[in-house]
Short mmCIF file of N, CA and C in Angstrom, two decimals:
data_model
loop_
_atom_site.label_atom_id
_atom_site.label_comp_id
_atom_site.label_asym_id
_atom_site.label_seq_id
_atom_site.Cartn_x
_atom_site.Cartn_y
_atom_site.Cartn_z
N UNK A 1301 -91.84 -221.88 -37.52
CA UNK A 1301 -92.60 -221.19 -38.55
C UNK A 1301 -93.97 -220.83 -37.98
N UNK A 1302 -94.45 -219.71 -38.37
CA UNK A 1302 -95.73 -219.20 -37.88
C UNK A 1302 -96.88 -219.90 -38.59
N UNK A 1303 -97.81 -220.46 -37.82
CA UNK A 1303 -98.97 -221.10 -38.44
C UNK A 1303 -100.12 -220.10 -38.50
N UNK A 1304 -100.86 -220.16 -39.58
CA UNK A 1304 -101.98 -219.25 -39.81
C UNK A 1304 -103.24 -220.07 -39.95
N UNK A 1305 -104.28 -219.65 -39.25
CA UNK A 1305 -105.59 -220.31 -39.42
C UNK A 1305 -106.59 -219.26 -39.87
N UNK A 1306 -107.47 -219.69 -40.77
CA UNK A 1306 -108.51 -218.81 -41.30
C UNK A 1306 -109.85 -219.50 -41.11
N UNK A 1307 -110.83 -218.75 -40.62
CA UNK A 1307 -112.18 -219.29 -40.43
C UNK A 1307 -113.18 -218.14 -40.44
N UNK A 1308 -114.45 -218.50 -40.57
CA UNK A 1308 -115.53 -217.51 -40.55
C UNK A 1308 -116.26 -217.58 -39.22
N UNK A 1309 -116.57 -216.41 -38.68
CA UNK A 1309 -117.33 -216.31 -37.43
C UNK A 1309 -118.27 -215.12 -37.58
N UNK A 1310 -119.55 -215.36 -37.38
CA UNK A 1310 -120.60 -214.37 -37.63
C UNK A 1310 -120.48 -213.92 -39.08
N UNK A 1311 -120.28 -212.66 -39.34
CA UNK A 1311 -120.10 -212.19 -40.72
C UNK A 1311 -118.68 -211.66 -40.94
N UNK A 1312 -117.72 -212.24 -40.21
CA UNK A 1312 -116.32 -211.85 -40.33
C UNK A 1312 -115.46 -213.02 -40.81
N UNK A 1313 -114.47 -212.71 -41.62
CA UNK A 1313 -113.41 -213.65 -41.94
C UNK A 1313 -112.30 -213.37 -40.94
N UNK A 1314 -111.87 -214.39 -40.21
CA UNK A 1314 -110.85 -214.25 -39.18
C UNK A 1314 -109.56 -214.89 -39.69
N UNK A 1315 -108.48 -214.13 -39.69
CA UNK A 1315 -107.15 -214.64 -40.00
C UNK A 1315 -106.35 -214.55 -38.71
N UNK A 1316 -105.92 -215.71 -38.20
CA UNK A 1316 -105.29 -215.75 -36.89
C UNK A 1316 -103.89 -216.32 -37.00
N UNK A 1317 -102.91 -215.62 -36.41
CA UNK A 1317 -101.57 -216.15 -36.28
C UNK A 1317 -101.19 -216.08 -34.80
N UNK A 1318 -99.94 -216.35 -34.48
CA UNK A 1318 -99.56 -216.40 -33.06
C UNK A 1318 -99.51 -215.02 -32.41
N UNK A 1319 -99.51 -213.93 -33.19
CA UNK A 1319 -99.44 -212.59 -32.63
C UNK A 1319 -100.79 -211.89 -32.51
N UNK A 1320 -101.69 -212.12 -33.49
CA UNK A 1320 -102.92 -211.33 -33.50
C UNK A 1320 -104.00 -211.97 -34.36
N UNK A 1321 -105.20 -211.39 -34.25
CA UNK A 1321 -106.33 -211.73 -35.10
C UNK A 1321 -106.57 -210.57 -36.05
N UNK A 1322 -106.91 -210.90 -37.30
CA UNK A 1322 -107.34 -209.89 -38.26
C UNK A 1322 -108.79 -210.19 -38.59
N UNK A 1323 -109.69 -209.29 -38.24
CA UNK A 1323 -111.12 -209.47 -38.50
C UNK A 1323 -111.52 -208.64 -39.70
N UNK A 1324 -112.09 -209.33 -40.71
CA UNK A 1324 -112.47 -208.67 -41.95
C UNK A 1324 -113.96 -208.90 -42.17
N UNK A 1325 -114.70 -207.84 -42.34
CA UNK A 1325 -116.12 -207.96 -42.66
C UNK A 1325 -116.26 -208.57 -44.05
N UNK A 1326 -117.00 -209.66 -44.16
CA UNK A 1326 -117.12 -210.38 -45.43
C UNK A 1326 -117.73 -209.49 -46.51
N UNK A 1327 -118.62 -208.60 -46.13
CA UNK A 1327 -119.27 -207.72 -47.11
C UNK A 1327 -118.36 -206.59 -47.60
N UNK A 1328 -117.19 -206.43 -47.00
CA UNK A 1328 -116.34 -205.29 -47.35
C UNK A 1328 -115.26 -205.61 -48.39
N UNK A 1329 -115.23 -206.83 -48.93
CA UNK A 1329 -114.24 -207.15 -49.96
C UNK A 1329 -114.49 -206.29 -51.19
N UNK A 1330 -113.47 -205.57 -51.62
CA UNK A 1330 -113.59 -204.70 -52.79
C UNK A 1330 -112.88 -205.32 -54.00
N UNK A 1331 -111.65 -205.80 -53.80
CA UNK A 1331 -110.89 -206.36 -54.90
C UNK A 1331 -109.87 -207.34 -54.35
N UNK A 1332 -109.58 -208.39 -55.12
CA UNK A 1332 -108.57 -209.38 -54.77
C UNK A 1332 -107.67 -209.58 -55.98
N UNK A 1333 -106.37 -209.44 -55.77
CA UNK A 1333 -105.40 -209.63 -56.85
C UNK A 1333 -104.43 -210.71 -56.41
N UNK A 1334 -104.25 -211.73 -57.25
CA UNK A 1334 -103.32 -212.82 -56.97
C UNK A 1334 -102.32 -212.87 -58.13
N UNK A 1335 -101.03 -212.86 -57.80
CA UNK A 1335 -100.02 -212.92 -58.85
C UNK A 1335 -98.98 -213.99 -58.52
N UNK A 1336 -98.33 -214.47 -59.55
CA UNK A 1336 -97.31 -215.50 -59.43
C UNK A 1336 -96.09 -215.06 -60.21
N UNK A 1337 -94.92 -215.10 -59.58
CA UNK A 1337 -93.68 -214.72 -60.25
C UNK A 1337 -92.92 -215.98 -60.63
N UNK A 1338 -92.92 -216.27 -61.92
CA UNK A 1338 -92.22 -217.45 -62.40
C UNK A 1338 -90.80 -217.06 -62.74
N UNK A 1339 -89.79 -217.78 -62.48
CA UNK A 1339 -89.68 -219.12 -61.90
C UNK A 1339 -89.38 -219.11 -60.41
N UNK A 1340 -89.57 -217.99 -59.71
CA UNK A 1340 -89.19 -217.91 -58.29
C UNK A 1340 -90.14 -218.63 -57.36
N UNK A 1341 -91.30 -219.02 -57.84
CA UNK A 1341 -92.33 -219.68 -57.02
C UNK A 1341 -92.79 -218.78 -55.87
N UNK A 1342 -92.91 -217.51 -56.18
CA UNK A 1342 -93.38 -216.52 -55.21
C UNK A 1342 -94.80 -216.12 -55.59
N UNK A 1343 -95.69 -216.14 -54.60
CA UNK A 1343 -97.09 -215.78 -54.82
C UNK A 1343 -97.41 -214.53 -54.01
N UNK A 1344 -98.13 -213.61 -54.62
CA UNK A 1344 -98.52 -212.38 -53.92
C UNK A 1344 -100.03 -212.27 -53.91
N UNK A 1345 -100.56 -211.88 -52.75
CA UNK A 1345 -101.99 -211.67 -52.58
C UNK A 1345 -102.21 -210.23 -52.14
N UNK A 1346 -103.06 -209.53 -52.85
CA UNK A 1346 -103.44 -208.17 -52.47
C UNK A 1346 -104.95 -208.17 -52.26
N UNK A 1347 -105.38 -207.80 -51.07
CA UNK A 1347 -106.80 -207.75 -50.73
C UNK A 1347 -107.15 -206.30 -50.38
N UNK A 1348 -108.21 -205.79 -50.98
CA UNK A 1348 -108.65 -204.42 -50.74
C UNK A 1348 -110.07 -204.44 -50.20
N UNK A 1349 -110.37 -203.54 -49.25
CA UNK A 1349 -111.64 -203.55 -48.54
C UNK A 1349 -112.28 -202.17 -48.51
N UNK A 1350 -113.60 -202.15 -48.33
CA UNK A 1350 -114.32 -200.89 -48.19
C UNK A 1350 -114.42 -200.47 -46.73
N UNK A 1351 -114.21 -201.41 -45.80
CA UNK A 1351 -114.20 -201.11 -44.37
C UNK A 1351 -112.85 -201.55 -43.80
N UNK A 1352 -112.36 -200.89 -42.76
CA UNK A 1352 -111.02 -201.21 -42.25
C UNK A 1352 -110.97 -202.59 -41.59
N UNK A 1353 -109.78 -203.19 -41.67
CA UNK A 1353 -109.52 -204.45 -41.00
C UNK A 1353 -109.33 -204.16 -39.51
N UNK A 1354 -109.90 -205.01 -38.66
CA UNK A 1354 -109.78 -204.84 -37.21
C UNK A 1354 -108.71 -205.79 -36.70
N UNK A 1355 -107.74 -205.26 -35.98
CA UNK A 1355 -106.65 -206.06 -35.43
C UNK A 1355 -106.87 -206.23 -33.93
N UNK A 1356 -106.74 -207.48 -33.45
CA UNK A 1356 -106.86 -207.78 -32.03
C UNK A 1356 -105.65 -208.60 -31.61
N UNK A 1357 -104.88 -208.15 -30.61
CA UNK A 1357 -103.69 -208.90 -30.21
C UNK A 1357 -104.04 -210.18 -29.46
N UNK A 1358 -103.15 -211.17 -29.56
CA UNK A 1358 -103.26 -212.37 -28.73
C UNK A 1358 -102.82 -212.01 -27.32
N UNK A 1359 -102.97 -212.95 -26.38
CA UNK A 1359 -102.59 -212.67 -25.00
C UNK A 1359 -101.09 -212.44 -24.88
N UNK A 1360 -100.72 -211.55 -24.00
CA UNK A 1360 -99.31 -211.26 -23.75
C UNK A 1360 -98.95 -209.84 -24.15
N UNK A 1361 -98.06 -209.23 -23.38
CA UNK A 1361 -97.71 -207.83 -23.62
C UNK A 1361 -96.91 -207.64 -24.90
N UNK A 1362 -96.05 -208.61 -25.26
CA UNK A 1362 -95.27 -208.47 -26.49
C UNK A 1362 -96.19 -208.53 -27.71
N UNK A 1363 -97.24 -209.33 -27.65
CA UNK A 1363 -98.20 -209.42 -28.76
C UNK A 1363 -98.97 -208.11 -28.92
N UNK A 1364 -99.28 -207.44 -27.82
CA UNK A 1364 -99.95 -206.14 -27.90
C UNK A 1364 -99.05 -205.09 -28.57
N UNK A 1365 -97.75 -205.14 -28.26
CA UNK A 1365 -96.81 -204.20 -28.88
C UNK A 1365 -96.69 -204.47 -30.37
N UNK A 1366 -96.53 -205.74 -30.75
CA UNK A 1366 -96.42 -206.10 -32.17
C UNK A 1366 -97.69 -205.72 -32.92
N UNK A 1367 -98.84 -205.98 -32.33
CA UNK A 1367 -100.11 -205.66 -32.98
C UNK A 1367 -100.27 -204.15 -33.17
N UNK A 1368 -99.89 -203.36 -32.17
CA UNK A 1368 -100.03 -201.91 -32.30
C UNK A 1368 -99.07 -201.35 -33.35
N UNK A 1369 -97.86 -201.88 -33.43
CA UNK A 1369 -96.92 -201.46 -34.47
C UNK A 1369 -97.45 -201.85 -35.84
N UNK A 1370 -97.94 -203.08 -35.96
CA UNK A 1370 -98.45 -203.58 -37.24
C UNK A 1370 -99.64 -202.76 -37.71
N UNK A 1371 -100.57 -202.47 -36.83
CA UNK A 1371 -101.77 -201.73 -37.23
C UNK A 1371 -101.46 -200.26 -37.50
N UNK A 1372 -100.43 -199.71 -36.85
CA UNK A 1372 -100.05 -198.31 -37.07
C UNK A 1372 -99.33 -198.13 -38.41
N UNK A 1373 -98.54 -199.12 -38.82
CA UNK A 1373 -97.71 -199.00 -40.02
C UNK A 1373 -98.39 -199.47 -41.30
N UNK A 1374 -99.60 -199.98 -41.22
CA UNK A 1374 -100.27 -200.51 -42.40
C UNK A 1374 -101.55 -199.75 -42.71
N UNK A 1375 -101.93 -199.79 -43.98
CA UNK A 1375 -103.20 -199.22 -44.40
C UNK A 1375 -104.31 -200.17 -43.95
N UNK A 1376 -105.29 -199.73 -43.16
CA UNK A 1376 -106.32 -200.64 -42.66
C UNK A 1376 -107.31 -201.10 -43.73
N UNK A 1377 -107.21 -200.55 -44.94
CA UNK A 1377 -108.13 -200.93 -46.01
C UNK A 1377 -107.50 -201.90 -47.01
N UNK A 1378 -106.33 -202.43 -46.69
CA UNK A 1378 -105.70 -203.40 -47.59
C UNK A 1378 -104.80 -204.36 -46.82
N UNK A 1379 -104.64 -205.54 -47.38
CA UNK A 1379 -103.71 -206.54 -46.86
C UNK A 1379 -102.85 -206.98 -48.03
N UNK A 1380 -101.54 -206.95 -47.85
CA UNK A 1380 -100.60 -207.41 -48.87
C UNK A 1380 -99.75 -208.52 -48.26
N UNK A 1381 -99.71 -209.66 -48.94
CA UNK A 1381 -98.94 -210.80 -48.45
C UNK A 1381 -98.14 -211.40 -49.60
N UNK A 1382 -96.99 -211.97 -49.29
CA UNK A 1382 -96.18 -212.70 -50.26
C UNK A 1382 -95.82 -214.05 -49.64
N UNK A 1383 -95.96 -215.10 -50.43
CA UNK A 1383 -95.67 -216.46 -49.97
C UNK A 1383 -94.75 -217.13 -50.97
N UNK A 1384 -93.88 -217.99 -50.45
CA UNK A 1384 -92.99 -218.78 -51.29
C UNK A 1384 -93.42 -220.23 -51.21
N UNK A 1385 -93.38 -220.91 -52.35
CA UNK A 1385 -93.77 -222.32 -52.42
C UNK A 1385 -92.63 -223.20 -51.98
#
C-alpha cells in the first residue's frame, strides 16, 4: 500500500507519496469540500486552489513518467481524492 506523508515547508504544504511530491502554496487554498457516503465508509476530499499545484517526481525514470502523466491529465487548480475506511 502506498504511504502518504504531509508536512509544511516554507510556505508550502507538501503531500509526498512514493511517486511524487505535490507542492501547494498555503495562501492559495480557495475551497475545501469533504463528503462521506454512508454506509459505504467512503470519504471524498475536494481541494480547490487559486494557484496551480506543483508536481515534482521522486527519483527514478518510471516516477518521472508517472508524474508527467498525472500532471498532464489533471486540473492543476484542484485535487480530488477518495478514501475508504
